[in-house]
PDB file of C-alpha atoms in Angstrom:
ATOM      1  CA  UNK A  15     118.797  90.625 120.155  1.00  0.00           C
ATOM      2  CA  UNK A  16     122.596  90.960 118.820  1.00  0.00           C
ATOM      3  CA  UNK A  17     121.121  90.757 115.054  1.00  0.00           C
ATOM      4  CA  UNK A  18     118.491  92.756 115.653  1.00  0.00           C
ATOM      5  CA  UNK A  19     120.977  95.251 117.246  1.00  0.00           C
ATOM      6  CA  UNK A  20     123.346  94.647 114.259  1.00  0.00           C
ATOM      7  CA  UNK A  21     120.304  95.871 112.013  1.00  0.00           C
ATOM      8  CA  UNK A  22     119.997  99.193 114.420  1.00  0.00           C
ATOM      9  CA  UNK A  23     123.338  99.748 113.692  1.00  0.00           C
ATOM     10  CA  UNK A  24     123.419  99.425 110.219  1.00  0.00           C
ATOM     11  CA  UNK A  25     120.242 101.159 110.009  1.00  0.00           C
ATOM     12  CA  UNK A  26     122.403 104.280 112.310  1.00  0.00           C
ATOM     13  CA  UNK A  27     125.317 104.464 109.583  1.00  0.00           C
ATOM     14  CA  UNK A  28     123.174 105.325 106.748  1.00  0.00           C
ATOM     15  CA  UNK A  29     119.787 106.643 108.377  1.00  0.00           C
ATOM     16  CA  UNK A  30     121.048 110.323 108.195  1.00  0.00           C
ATOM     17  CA  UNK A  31     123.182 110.226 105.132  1.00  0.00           C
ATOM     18  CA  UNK A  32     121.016 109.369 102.760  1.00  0.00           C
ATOM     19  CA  UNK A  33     119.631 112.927 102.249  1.00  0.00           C
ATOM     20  CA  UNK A  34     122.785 114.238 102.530  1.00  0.00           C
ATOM     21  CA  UNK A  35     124.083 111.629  99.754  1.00  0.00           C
ATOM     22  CA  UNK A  36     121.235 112.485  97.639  1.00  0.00           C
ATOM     23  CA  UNK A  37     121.691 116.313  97.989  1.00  0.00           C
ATOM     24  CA  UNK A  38     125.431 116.643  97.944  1.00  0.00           C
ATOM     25  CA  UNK A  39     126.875 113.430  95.821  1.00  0.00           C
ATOM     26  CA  UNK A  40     123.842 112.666  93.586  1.00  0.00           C
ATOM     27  CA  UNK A  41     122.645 116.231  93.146  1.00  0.00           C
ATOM     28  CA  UNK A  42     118.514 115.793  93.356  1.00  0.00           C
ATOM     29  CA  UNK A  43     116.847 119.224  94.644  1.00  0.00           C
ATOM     30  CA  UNK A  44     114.965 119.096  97.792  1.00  0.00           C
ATOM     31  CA  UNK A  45     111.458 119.100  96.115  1.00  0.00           C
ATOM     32  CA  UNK A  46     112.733 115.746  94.164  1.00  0.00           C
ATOM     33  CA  UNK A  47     114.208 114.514  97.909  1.00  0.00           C
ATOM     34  CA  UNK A  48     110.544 115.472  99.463  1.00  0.00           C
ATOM     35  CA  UNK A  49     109.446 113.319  96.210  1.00  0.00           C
ATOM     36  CA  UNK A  50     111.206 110.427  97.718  1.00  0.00           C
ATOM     37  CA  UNK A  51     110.717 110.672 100.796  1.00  0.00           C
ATOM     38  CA  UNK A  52     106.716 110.765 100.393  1.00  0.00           C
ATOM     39  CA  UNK A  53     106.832 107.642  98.171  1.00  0.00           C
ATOM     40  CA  UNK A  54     108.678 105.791 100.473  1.00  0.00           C
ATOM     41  CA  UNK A  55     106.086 106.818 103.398  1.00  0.00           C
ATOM     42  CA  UNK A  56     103.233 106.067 100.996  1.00  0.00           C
ATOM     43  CA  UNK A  57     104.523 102.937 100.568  1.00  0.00           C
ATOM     44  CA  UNK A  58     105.294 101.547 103.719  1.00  0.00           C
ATOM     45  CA  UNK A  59     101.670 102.405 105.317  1.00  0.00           C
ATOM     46  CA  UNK A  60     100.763 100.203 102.472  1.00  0.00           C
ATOM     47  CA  UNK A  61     102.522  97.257 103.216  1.00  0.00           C
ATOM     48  CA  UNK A  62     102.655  97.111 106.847  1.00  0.00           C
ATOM     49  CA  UNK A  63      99.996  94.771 107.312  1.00  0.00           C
ATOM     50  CA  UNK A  64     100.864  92.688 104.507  1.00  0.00           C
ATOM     51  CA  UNK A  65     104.190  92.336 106.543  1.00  0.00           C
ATOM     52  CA  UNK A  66     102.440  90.370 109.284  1.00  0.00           C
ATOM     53  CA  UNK A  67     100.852  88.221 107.418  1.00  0.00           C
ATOM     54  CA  UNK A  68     103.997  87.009 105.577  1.00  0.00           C
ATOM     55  CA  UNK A  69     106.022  86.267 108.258  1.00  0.00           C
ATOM     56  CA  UNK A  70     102.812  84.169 110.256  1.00  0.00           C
ATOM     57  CA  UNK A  71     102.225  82.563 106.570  1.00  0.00           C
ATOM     58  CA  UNK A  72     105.889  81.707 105.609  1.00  0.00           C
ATOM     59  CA  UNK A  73     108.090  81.578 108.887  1.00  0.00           C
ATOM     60  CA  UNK A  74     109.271  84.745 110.893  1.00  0.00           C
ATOM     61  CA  UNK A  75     112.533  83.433 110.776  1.00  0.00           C
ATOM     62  CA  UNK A  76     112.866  83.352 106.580  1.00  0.00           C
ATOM     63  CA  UNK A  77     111.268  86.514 106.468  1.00  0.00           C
ATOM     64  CA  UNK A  78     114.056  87.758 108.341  1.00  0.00           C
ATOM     65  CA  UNK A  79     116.719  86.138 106.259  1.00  0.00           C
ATOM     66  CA  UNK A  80     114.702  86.949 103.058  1.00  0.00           C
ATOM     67  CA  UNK A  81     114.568  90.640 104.449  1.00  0.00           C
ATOM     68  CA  UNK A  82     117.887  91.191 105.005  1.00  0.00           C
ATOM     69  CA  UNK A  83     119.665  89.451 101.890  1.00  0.00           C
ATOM     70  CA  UNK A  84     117.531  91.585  99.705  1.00  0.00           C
ATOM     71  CA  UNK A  85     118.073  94.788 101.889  1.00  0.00           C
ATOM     72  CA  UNK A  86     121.699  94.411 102.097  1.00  0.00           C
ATOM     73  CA  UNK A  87     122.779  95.588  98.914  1.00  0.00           C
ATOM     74  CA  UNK A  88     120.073  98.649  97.736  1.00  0.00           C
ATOM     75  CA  UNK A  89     122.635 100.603 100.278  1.00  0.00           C
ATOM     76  CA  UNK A  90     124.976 100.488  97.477  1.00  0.00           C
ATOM     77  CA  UNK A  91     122.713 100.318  95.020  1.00  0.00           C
ATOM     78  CA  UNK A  92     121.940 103.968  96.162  1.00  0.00           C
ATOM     79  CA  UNK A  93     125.639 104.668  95.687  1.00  0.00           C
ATOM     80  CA  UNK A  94     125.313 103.899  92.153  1.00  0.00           C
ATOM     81  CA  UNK A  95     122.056 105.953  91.618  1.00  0.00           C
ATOM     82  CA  UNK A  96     122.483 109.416  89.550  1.00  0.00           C
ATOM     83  CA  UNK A  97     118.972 110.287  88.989  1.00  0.00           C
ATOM     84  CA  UNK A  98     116.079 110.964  90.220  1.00  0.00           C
ATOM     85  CA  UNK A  99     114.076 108.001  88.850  1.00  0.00           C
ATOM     86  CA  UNK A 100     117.112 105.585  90.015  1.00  0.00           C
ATOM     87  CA  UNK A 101     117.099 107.352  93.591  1.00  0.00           C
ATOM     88  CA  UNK A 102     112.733 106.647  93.794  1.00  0.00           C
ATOM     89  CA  UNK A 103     113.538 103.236  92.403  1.00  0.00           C
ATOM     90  CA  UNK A 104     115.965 101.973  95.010  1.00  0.00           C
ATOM     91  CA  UNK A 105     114.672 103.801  97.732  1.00  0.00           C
ATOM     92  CA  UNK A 106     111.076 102.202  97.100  1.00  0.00           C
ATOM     93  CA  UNK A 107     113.031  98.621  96.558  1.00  0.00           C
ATOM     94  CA  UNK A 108     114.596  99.711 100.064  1.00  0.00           C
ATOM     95  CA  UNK A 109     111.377  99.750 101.873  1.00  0.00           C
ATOM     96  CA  UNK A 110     109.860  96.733 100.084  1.00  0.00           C
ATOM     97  CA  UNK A 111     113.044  94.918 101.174  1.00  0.00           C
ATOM     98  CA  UNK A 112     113.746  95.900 104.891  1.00  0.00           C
ATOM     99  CA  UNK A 113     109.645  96.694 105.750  1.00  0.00           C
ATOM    100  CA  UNK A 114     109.127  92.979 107.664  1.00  0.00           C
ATOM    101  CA  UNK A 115     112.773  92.333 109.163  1.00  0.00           C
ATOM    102  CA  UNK A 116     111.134  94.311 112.460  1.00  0.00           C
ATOM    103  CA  UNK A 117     107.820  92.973 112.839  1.00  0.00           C
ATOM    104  CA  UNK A 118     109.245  89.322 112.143  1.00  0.00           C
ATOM    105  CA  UNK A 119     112.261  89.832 114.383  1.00  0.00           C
ATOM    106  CA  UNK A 120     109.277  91.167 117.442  1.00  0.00           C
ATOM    107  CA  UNK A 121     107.117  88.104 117.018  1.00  0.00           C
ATOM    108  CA  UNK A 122     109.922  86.073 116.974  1.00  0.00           C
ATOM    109  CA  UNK A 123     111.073  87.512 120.109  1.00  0.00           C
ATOM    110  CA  UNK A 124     107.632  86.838 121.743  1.00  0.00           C
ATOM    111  CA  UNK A 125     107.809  83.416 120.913  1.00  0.00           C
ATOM    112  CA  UNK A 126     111.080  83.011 122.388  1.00  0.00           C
ATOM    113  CA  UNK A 127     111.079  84.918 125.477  1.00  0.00           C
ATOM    114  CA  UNK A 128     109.212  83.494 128.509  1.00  0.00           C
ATOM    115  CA  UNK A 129     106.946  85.386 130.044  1.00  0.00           C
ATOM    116  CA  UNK A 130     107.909  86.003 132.992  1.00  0.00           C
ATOM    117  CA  UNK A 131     111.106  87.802 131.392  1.00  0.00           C
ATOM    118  CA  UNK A 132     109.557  89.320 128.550  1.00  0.00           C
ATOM    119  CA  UNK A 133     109.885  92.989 130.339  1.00  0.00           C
ATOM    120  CA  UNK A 134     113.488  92.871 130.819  1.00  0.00           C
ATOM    121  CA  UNK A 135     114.020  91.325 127.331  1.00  0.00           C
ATOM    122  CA  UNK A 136     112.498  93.797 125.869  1.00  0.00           C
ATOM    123  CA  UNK A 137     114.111  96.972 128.169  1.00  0.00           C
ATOM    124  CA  UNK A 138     117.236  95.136 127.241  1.00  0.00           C
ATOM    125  CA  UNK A 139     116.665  94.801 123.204  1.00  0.00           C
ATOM    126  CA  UNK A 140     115.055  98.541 123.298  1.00  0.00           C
ATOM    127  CA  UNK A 141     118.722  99.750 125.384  1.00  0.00           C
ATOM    128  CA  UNK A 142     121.148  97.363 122.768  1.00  0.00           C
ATOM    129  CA  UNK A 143     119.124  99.189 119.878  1.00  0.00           C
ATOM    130  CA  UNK A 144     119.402 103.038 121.362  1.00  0.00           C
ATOM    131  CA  UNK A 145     123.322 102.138 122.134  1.00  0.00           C
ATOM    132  CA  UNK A 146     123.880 100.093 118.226  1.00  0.00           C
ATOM    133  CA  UNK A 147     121.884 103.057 116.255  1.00  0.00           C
ATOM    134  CA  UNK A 148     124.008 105.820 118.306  1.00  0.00           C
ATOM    135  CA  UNK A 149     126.775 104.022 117.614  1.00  0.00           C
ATOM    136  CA  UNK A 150     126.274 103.786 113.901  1.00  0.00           C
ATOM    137  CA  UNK A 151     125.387 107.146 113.642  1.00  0.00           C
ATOM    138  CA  UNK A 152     128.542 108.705 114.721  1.00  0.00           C
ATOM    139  CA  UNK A 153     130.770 105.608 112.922  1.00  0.00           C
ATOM    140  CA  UNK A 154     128.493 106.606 109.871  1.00  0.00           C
ATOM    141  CA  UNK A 155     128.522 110.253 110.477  1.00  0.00           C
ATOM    142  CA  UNK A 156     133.099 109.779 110.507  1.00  0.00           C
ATOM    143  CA  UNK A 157     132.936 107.603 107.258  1.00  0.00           C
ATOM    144  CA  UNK A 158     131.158 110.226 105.598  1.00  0.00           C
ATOM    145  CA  UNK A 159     132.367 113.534 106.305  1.00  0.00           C
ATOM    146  CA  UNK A 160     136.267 111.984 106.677  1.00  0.00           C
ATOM    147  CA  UNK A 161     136.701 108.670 104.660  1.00  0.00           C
ATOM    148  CA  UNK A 162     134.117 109.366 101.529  1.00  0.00           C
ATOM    149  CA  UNK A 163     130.461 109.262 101.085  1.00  0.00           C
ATOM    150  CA  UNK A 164     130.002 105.968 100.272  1.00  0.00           C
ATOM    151  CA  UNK A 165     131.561 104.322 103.116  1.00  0.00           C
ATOM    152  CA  UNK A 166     128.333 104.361 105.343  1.00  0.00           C
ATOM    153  CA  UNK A 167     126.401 102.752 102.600  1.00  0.00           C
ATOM    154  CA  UNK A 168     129.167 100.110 102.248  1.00  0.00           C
ATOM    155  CA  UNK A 169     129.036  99.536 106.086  1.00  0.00           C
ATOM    156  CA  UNK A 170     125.475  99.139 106.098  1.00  0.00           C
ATOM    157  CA  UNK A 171     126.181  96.204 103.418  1.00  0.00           C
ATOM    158  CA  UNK A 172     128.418  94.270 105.285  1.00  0.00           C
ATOM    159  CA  UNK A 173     126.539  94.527 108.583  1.00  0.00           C
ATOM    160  CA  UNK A 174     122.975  93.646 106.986  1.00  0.00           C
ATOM    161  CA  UNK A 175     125.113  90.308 105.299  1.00  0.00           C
ATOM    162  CA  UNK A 176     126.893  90.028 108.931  1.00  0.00           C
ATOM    163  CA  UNK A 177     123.337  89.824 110.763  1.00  0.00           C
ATOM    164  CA  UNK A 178     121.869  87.562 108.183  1.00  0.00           C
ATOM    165  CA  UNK A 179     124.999  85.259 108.613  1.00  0.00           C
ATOM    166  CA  UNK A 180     124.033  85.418 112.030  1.00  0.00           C
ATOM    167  CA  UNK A 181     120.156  84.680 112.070  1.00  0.00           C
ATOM    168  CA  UNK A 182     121.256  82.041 109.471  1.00  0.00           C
ATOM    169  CA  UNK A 183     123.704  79.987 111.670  1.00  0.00           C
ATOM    170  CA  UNK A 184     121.568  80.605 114.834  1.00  0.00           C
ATOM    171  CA  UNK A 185     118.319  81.219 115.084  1.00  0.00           C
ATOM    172  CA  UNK A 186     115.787  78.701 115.500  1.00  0.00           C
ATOM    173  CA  UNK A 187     111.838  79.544 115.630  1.00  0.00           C
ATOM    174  CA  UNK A 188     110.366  77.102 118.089  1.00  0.00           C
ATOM    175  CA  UNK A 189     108.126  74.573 118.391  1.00  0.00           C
ATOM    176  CA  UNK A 190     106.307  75.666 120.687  1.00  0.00           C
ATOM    177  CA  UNK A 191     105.903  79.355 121.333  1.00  0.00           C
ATOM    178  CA  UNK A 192     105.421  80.995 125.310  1.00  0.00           C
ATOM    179  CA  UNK A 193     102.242  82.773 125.738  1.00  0.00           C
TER     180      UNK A 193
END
């Protein structure tokens, strides 16, 4: 749950400022934003249910890891973008990269959580993720508009390597999962 809410959070400090990066700092018009935006939607109904099958394949647990080591750093990547075809390139690289740290993370969960608790588990994961993306948001929203631009990206860096540390140094999927 803390990584998970980690993710939410890092996922708050960027979530709104990437249009407003791309627009303001970058300079891309909002038919090549729409552009973007449409790939990356394209995209990710494509390789949702790929995303399932990797982590049942491989290990939910290393999909996680794998997922946020590569995600981590296209925030800054985006930073560094100042084009259109750069912008498409790392936000498609974005989705492939972050797509299968949820769906993992939820059958993880399952297979962790006894049934009997799985209802309040999950109210209190669905609450820590409201509170961490809220949070993020309005950190995000003060780095941007008061510190510089880049800051929320930067943020979103360290968090994603934070919650990877995390999942790293304690997670364990187990033997034997509840049903």
């Amino acid at each position: 749950i803390i990584a998970y809410a980690m993710v939410a959070f890092a996922n708050g400090v960027v979530g709104q400022f990437y249009v407003l990066y791309a627009y303001s700092v970058i300079k891309l018009t909002v038919w090549e934003w729409a552009w973007v935006v449409s790939a990356q939607l394209l995209l990710t109904s494509v390789l949702k249910i790929p995303g399932g099958w990797l982590s049942d394949r491989f290990g939910k647990r290393k999909i996680m890891i794998i997922s946020l080591l590569t995600c981590a750093p296209t925030a800054i990547l985006f930073t560094l973008s100042q084009s259109l075809i750069q912008v498409m390139i790392v936000a498609l690289l974005l989705v492939v990269t972050g797509i299968y740290y949820a769906p993992a993370h939820e059958a993880i969960q399952a297979d962790l959580a006894p049934r009997a608790m799985r209802g309040r588990i999950t109210a209190l994961w669905d609450i820590s993720n409201i509170a961490s993306a809220g949070l993020g948001a309005l950190i995000g929203g003060f780095m941007f508009q008061s510190i510089n631009p880049t800051a929320p990206f930067y943020i979103f860096t360290a968090v994603e390597l934070a919650a990877a540390v995390l999942v790293i140094g304690m997670l364990k999927e187990p033997a034997i999962k509840e049903v």
